[in-house]
Coordinates of C-alpha atoms in Angstrom, one line a residue:
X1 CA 122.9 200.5 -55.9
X2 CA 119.6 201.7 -55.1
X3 CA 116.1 199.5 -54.7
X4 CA 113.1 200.2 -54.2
X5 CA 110.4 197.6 -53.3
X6 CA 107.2 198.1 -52.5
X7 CA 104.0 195.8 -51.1
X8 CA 100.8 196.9 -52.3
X9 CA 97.8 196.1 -49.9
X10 CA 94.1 196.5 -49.3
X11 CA 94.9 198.5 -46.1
X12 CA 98.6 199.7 -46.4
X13 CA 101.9 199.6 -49.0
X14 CA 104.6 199.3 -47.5
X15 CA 108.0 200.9 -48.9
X16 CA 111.8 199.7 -48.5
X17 CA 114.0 201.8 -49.9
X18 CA 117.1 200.5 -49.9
X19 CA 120.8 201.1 -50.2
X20 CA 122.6 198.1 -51.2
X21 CA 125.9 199.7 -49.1
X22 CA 123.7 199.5 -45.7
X23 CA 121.8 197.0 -43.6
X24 CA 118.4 196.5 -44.7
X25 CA 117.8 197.7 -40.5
X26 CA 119.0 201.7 -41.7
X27 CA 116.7 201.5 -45.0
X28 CA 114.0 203.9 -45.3
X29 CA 110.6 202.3 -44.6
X30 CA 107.4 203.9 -45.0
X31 CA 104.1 202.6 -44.0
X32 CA 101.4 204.4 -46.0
X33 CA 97.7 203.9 -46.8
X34 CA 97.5 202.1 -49.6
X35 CA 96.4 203.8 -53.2
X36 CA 93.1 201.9 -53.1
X37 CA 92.5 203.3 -49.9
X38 CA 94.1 207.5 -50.8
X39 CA 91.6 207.6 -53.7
X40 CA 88.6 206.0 -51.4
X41 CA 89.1 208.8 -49.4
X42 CA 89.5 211.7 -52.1
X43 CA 86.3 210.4 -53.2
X44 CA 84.4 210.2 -50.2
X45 CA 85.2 214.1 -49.6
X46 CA 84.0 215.0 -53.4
X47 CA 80.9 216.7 -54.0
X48 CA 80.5 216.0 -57.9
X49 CA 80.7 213.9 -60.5
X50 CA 83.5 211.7 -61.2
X51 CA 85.3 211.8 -64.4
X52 CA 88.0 208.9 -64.0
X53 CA 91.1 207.8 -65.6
X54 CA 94.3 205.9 -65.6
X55 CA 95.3 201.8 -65.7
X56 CA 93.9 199.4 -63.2
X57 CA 94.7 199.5 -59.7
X58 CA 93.6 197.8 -56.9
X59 CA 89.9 198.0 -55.8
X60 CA 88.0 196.9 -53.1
X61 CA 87.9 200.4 -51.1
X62 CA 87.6 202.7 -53.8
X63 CA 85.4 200.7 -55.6
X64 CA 83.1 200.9 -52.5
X65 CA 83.3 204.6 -52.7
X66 CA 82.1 204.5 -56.7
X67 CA 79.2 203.0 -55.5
X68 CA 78.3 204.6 -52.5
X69 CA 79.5 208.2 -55.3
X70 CA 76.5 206.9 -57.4
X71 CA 74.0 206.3 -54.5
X72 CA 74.5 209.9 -54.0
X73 CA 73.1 210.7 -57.5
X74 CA 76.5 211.7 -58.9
X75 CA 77.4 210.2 -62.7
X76 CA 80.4 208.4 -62.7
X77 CA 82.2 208.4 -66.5
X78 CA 85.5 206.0 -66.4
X79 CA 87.7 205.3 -69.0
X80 CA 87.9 201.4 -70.3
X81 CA 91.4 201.1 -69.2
X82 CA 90.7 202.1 -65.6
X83 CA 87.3 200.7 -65.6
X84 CA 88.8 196.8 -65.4
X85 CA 89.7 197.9 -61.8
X86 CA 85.9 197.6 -61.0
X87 CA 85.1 194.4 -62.4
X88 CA 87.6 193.0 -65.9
X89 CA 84.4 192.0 -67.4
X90 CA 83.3 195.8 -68.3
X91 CA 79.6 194.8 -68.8
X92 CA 79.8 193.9 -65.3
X93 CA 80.8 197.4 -65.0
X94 CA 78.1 198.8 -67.2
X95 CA 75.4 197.1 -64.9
X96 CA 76.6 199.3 -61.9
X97 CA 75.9 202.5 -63.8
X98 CA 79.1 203.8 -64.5
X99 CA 79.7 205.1 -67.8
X100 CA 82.5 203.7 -70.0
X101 CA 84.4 206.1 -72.5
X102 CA 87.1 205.8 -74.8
X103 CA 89.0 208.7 -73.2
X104 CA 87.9 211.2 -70.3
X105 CA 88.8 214.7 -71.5
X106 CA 90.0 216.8 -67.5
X107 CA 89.4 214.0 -65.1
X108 CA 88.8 214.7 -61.5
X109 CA 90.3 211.0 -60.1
X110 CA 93.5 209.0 -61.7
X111 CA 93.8 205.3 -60.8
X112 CA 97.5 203.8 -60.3
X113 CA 98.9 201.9 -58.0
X114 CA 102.2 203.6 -58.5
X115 CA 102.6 207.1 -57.6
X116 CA 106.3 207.8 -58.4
X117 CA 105.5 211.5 -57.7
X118 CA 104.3 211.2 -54.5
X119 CA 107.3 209.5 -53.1
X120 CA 109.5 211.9 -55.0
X121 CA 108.2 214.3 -52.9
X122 CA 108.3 212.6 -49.7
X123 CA 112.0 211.6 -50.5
X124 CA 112.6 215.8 -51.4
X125 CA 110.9 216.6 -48.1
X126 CA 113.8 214.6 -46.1
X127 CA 116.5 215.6 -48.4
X128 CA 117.0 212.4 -50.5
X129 CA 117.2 212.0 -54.2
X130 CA 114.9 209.0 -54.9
X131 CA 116.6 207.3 -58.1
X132 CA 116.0 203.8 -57.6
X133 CA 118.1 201.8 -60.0
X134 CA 115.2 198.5 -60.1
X135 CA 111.6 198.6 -58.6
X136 CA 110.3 195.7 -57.7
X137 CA 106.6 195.7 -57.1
X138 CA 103.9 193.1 -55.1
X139 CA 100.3 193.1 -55.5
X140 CA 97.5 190.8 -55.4
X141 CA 95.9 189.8 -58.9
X142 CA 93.0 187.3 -59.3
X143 CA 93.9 187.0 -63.4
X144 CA 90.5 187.2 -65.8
X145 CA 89.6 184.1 -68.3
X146 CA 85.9 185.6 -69.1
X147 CA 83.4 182.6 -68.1
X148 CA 85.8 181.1 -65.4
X149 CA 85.5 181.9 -61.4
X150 CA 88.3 184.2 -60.9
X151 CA 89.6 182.0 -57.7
X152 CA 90.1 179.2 -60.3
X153 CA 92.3 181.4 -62.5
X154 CA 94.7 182.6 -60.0
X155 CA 95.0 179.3 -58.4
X156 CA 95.6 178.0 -61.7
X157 CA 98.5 180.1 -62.0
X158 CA 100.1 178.8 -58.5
X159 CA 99.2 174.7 -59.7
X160 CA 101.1 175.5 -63.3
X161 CA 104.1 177.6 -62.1
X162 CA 104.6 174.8 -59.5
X163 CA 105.3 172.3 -62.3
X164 CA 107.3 174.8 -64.1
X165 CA 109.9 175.2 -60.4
X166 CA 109.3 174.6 -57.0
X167 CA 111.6 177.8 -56.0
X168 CA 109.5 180.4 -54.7
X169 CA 112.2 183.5 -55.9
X170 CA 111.4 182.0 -59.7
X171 CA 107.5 183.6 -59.3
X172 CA 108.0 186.4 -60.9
X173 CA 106.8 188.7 -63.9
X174 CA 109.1 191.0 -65.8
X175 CA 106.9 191.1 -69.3
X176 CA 103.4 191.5 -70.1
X177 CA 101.8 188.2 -68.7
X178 CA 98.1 189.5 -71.2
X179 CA 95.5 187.4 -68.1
X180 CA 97.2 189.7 -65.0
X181 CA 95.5 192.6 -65.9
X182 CA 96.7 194.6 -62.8
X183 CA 100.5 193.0 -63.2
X184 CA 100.2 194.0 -66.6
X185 CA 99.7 197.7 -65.9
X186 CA 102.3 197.7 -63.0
X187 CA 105.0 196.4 -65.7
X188 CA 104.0 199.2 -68.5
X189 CA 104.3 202.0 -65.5
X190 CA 107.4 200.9 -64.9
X191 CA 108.3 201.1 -68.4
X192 CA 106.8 204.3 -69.2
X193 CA 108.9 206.0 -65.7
X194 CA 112.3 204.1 -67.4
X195 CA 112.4 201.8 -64.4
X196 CA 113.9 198.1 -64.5
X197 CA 112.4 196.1 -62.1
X198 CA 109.5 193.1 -62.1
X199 CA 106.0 192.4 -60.1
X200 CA 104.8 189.3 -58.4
X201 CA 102.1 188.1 -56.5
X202 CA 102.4 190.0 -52.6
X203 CA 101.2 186.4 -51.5
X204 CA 104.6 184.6 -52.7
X205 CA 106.6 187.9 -51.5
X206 CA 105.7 188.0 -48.1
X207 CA 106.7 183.7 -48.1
X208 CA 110.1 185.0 -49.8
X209 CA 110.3 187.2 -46.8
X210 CA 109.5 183.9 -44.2
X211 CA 112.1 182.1 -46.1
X212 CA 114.8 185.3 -45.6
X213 CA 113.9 185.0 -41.8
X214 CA 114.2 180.9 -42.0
X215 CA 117.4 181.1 -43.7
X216 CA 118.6 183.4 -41.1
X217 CA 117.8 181.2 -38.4
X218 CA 118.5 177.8 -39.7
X219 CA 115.2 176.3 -40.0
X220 CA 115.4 174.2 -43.2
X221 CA 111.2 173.0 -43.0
X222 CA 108.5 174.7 -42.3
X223 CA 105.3 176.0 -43.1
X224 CA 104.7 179.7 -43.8
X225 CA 101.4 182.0 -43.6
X226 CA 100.8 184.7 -45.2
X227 CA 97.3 185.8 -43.0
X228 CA 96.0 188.4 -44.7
X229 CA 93.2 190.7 -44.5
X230 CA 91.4 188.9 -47.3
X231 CA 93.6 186.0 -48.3
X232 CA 95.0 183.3 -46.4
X233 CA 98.4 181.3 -48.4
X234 CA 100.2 178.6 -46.7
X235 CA 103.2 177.1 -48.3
X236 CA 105.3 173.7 -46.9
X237 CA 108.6 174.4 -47.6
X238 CA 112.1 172.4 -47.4
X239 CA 115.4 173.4 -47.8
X240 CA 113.8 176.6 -49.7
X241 CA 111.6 174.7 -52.7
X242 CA 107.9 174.4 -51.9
X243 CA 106.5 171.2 -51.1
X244 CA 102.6 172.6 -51.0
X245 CA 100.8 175.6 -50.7
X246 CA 97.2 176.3 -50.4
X247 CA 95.2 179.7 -50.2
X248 CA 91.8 180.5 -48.2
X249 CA 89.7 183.3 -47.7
X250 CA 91.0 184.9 -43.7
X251 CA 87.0 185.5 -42.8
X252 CA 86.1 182.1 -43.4
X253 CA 88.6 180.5 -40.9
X254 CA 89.1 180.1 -37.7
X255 CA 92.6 179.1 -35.7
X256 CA 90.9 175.4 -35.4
X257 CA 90.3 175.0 -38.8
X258 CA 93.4 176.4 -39.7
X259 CA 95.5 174.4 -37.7
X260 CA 93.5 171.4 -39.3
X261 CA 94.5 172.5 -42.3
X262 CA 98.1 173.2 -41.7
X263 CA 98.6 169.7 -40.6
X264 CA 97.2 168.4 -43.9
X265 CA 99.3 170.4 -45.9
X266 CA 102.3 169.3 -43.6
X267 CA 101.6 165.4 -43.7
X268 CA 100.3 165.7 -47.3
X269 CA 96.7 165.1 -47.4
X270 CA 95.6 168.4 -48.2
X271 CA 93.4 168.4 -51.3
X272 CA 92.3 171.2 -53.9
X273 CA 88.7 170.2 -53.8
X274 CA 88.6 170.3 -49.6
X275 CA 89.7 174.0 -49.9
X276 CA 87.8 174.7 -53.2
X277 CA 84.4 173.4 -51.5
X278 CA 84.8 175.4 -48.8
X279 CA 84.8 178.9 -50.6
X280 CA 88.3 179.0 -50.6
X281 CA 90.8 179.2 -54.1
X282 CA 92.4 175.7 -53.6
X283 CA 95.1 172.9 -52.7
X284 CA 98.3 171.9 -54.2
X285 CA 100.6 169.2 -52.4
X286 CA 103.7 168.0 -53.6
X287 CA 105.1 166.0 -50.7
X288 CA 104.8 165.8 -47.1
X289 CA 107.2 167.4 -44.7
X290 CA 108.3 167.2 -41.1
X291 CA 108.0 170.7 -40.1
X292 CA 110.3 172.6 -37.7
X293 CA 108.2 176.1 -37.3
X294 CA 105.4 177.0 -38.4
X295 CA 106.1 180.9 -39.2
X296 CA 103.6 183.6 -39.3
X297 CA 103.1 186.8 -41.1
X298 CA 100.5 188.9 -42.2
X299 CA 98.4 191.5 -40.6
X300 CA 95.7 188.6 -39.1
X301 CA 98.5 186.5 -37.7
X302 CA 97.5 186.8 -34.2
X303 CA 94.5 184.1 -35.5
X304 CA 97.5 181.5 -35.3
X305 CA 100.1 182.5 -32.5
X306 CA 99.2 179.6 -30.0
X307 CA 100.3 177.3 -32.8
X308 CA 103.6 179.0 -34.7
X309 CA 106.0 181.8 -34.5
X310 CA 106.2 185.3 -35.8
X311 CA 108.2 186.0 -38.4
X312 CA 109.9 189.3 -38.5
X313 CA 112.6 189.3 -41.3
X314 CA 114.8 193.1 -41.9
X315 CA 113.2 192.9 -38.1
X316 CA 109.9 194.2 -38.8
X317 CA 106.6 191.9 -39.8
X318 CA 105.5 194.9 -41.8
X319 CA 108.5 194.6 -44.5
X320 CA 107.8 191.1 -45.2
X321 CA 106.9 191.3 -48.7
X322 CA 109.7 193.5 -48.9
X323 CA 112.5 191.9 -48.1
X324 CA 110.7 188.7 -49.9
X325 CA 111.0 190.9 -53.0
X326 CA 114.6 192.0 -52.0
X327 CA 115.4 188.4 -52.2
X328 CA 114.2 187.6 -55.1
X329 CA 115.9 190.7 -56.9
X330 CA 119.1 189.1 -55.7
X331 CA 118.2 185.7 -57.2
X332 CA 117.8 186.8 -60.7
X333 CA 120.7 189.3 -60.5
X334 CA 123.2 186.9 -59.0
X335 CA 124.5 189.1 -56.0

């Protein structure tokens, strides 16, 4: 059998391909820029105006290329299903002078986060056929309730699942979730190329990747980071269920307050409104543990390393999410 996972970034996605008949150490791994960051270049170089379509991706870069497109003087027409990468509130969209159609007859740019072609051809190239039998996908989603801060509605999502399960493989979306806009569009991609598979948040994956390289060296409680570029998500965990988890922004912390935080969450007086107050999306503590590690991933994890230990499951901290999503494939199919 043949899977595909992929971990969707703001700088970089990062590709295991992976045959179940192999260690995960002779896999194919590829280390690309990520799709936000392809069409923020295509853009930059583009000396007209931009006629966009597709589903919603991933913004951030490109969206800072639409603007800096329009500064120019260029009009910028964008259909409404590709518009919600932007901003999901389209009259937010409006305000920035972009033009909102129904349908964009030739378009110049196509927004997707999952360019199946491209990696056909790459796989071609080295004389592979890429059939992947499941794709599983992470990406990062905020969620959309219009009138709500969008860092209360994806903590929201964390604080509810964790009183549905405490098991991290169980936070998961394999149909239409109609408030993950992005997950949503991931999942009907999918569909539409006739792949099985499921999305997640990349948060949770890369902690399913800390808890592969846990496992594998017998620590049973520990906290895990995720330090991102933008986001920051610890998670207490013991004998694999999560016992807390709390998620910053990266920019507004330094190793001293993050160590202060850390030993909250691991003693259990962490609390959603000392996070929330401080910019950040919020706090959820179940129970204290006695950590063993503290274990580190992420591409900002150097913020940390005089207080934990890198984590490097498949042997390489740029798989994380990866082999978290590998993991998880292998918890809802039972092998």
């Amino acid at each position: 059998m043949e899977v595909l996972c992929i971990d969707i970034g703001k700088g970089t996605q990062d590709i295991l391909y992976i045959d179940t008949n192999k260690n995960i150490e002779n896999s194919i791994k590829l280390i690309l820029p990520s799709p936000t960051v392809i069409l923020a270049e295509k853009i930059k170089k583009m000396n007209e105006d931009l006629k966009i379509d597709g589903v919603i991706m991933g913004g951030g870069p490109v969206n800072k290329a639409i603007s800096e497109h329009i500064k120019k003087g260029f009009k910028v027409e964008i259909s409404e299903n590709a518009a919600r990468t932007i901003r999901d509130d389209l009259e937010e969209v409006k305000k920035k002078g972009i033009i909102i159609k129904e349908s964009i007859e030739n378009p110049n740019v196509i927004f997707r986060d999952l360019d199946f072609d491209m990696l056909k051809n790459i796989f071609t190239s080295i004389g592979k056929e890429f059939n992947p039998d499941f794709v599983c996908v992470a990406c990062q989603d905020h969620g959309f309730v219009k009138g709500q801060s969008d860092r209360i509605t994806r903590f929201k999502y964390f604080e509810n699942k964790l009183k549905e399960t405490k098991d991290p493989y169980k936070f998961y979306f394999e149909e239409k979730t109609d408030y993950f806009s992005r997950f949503d569009a991931i999942l009907e991609t999918l569909k539409e190329n006739n792949y099985k598979g499921f999305v997640m948040d990349s948060k949770i994956a890369s902690i399913c990747g800390i808890l592969n390289y846990a496992k594998e060296n017998g620590i049973d409680e520990f906290i895990g980071l995720d330090i991102g570029n933008g986001h920051t998500l610890g998670v207490s965990i013991k004998d694999g269920k999560i016992m807390g988890l709390f998620e910053h922004h990266t920019r507004l912390l330094t190793p001293k307050k993050l160590k202060n935080i850390v030993d909250k969450l691991a003693n259990g007086t962490l609390t959603n409104e000392e996070i929330f107050n401080d910019n950040g999306h919020g706090a959820v503590v179940l129970d204290s543990i006695n950590p063993e590690e503290i274990l580190i991933a992420g591409p900002n994890r150097e913020m940390f390393k005089d207080y934990g230990k890198y984590a490097y499951p498949g042997g390489d901290v740029m798989i994380t999410g990866c082999v978290g999503l590998y993991d998880v494939l292998k918890s809802i199919k039972g092998f």
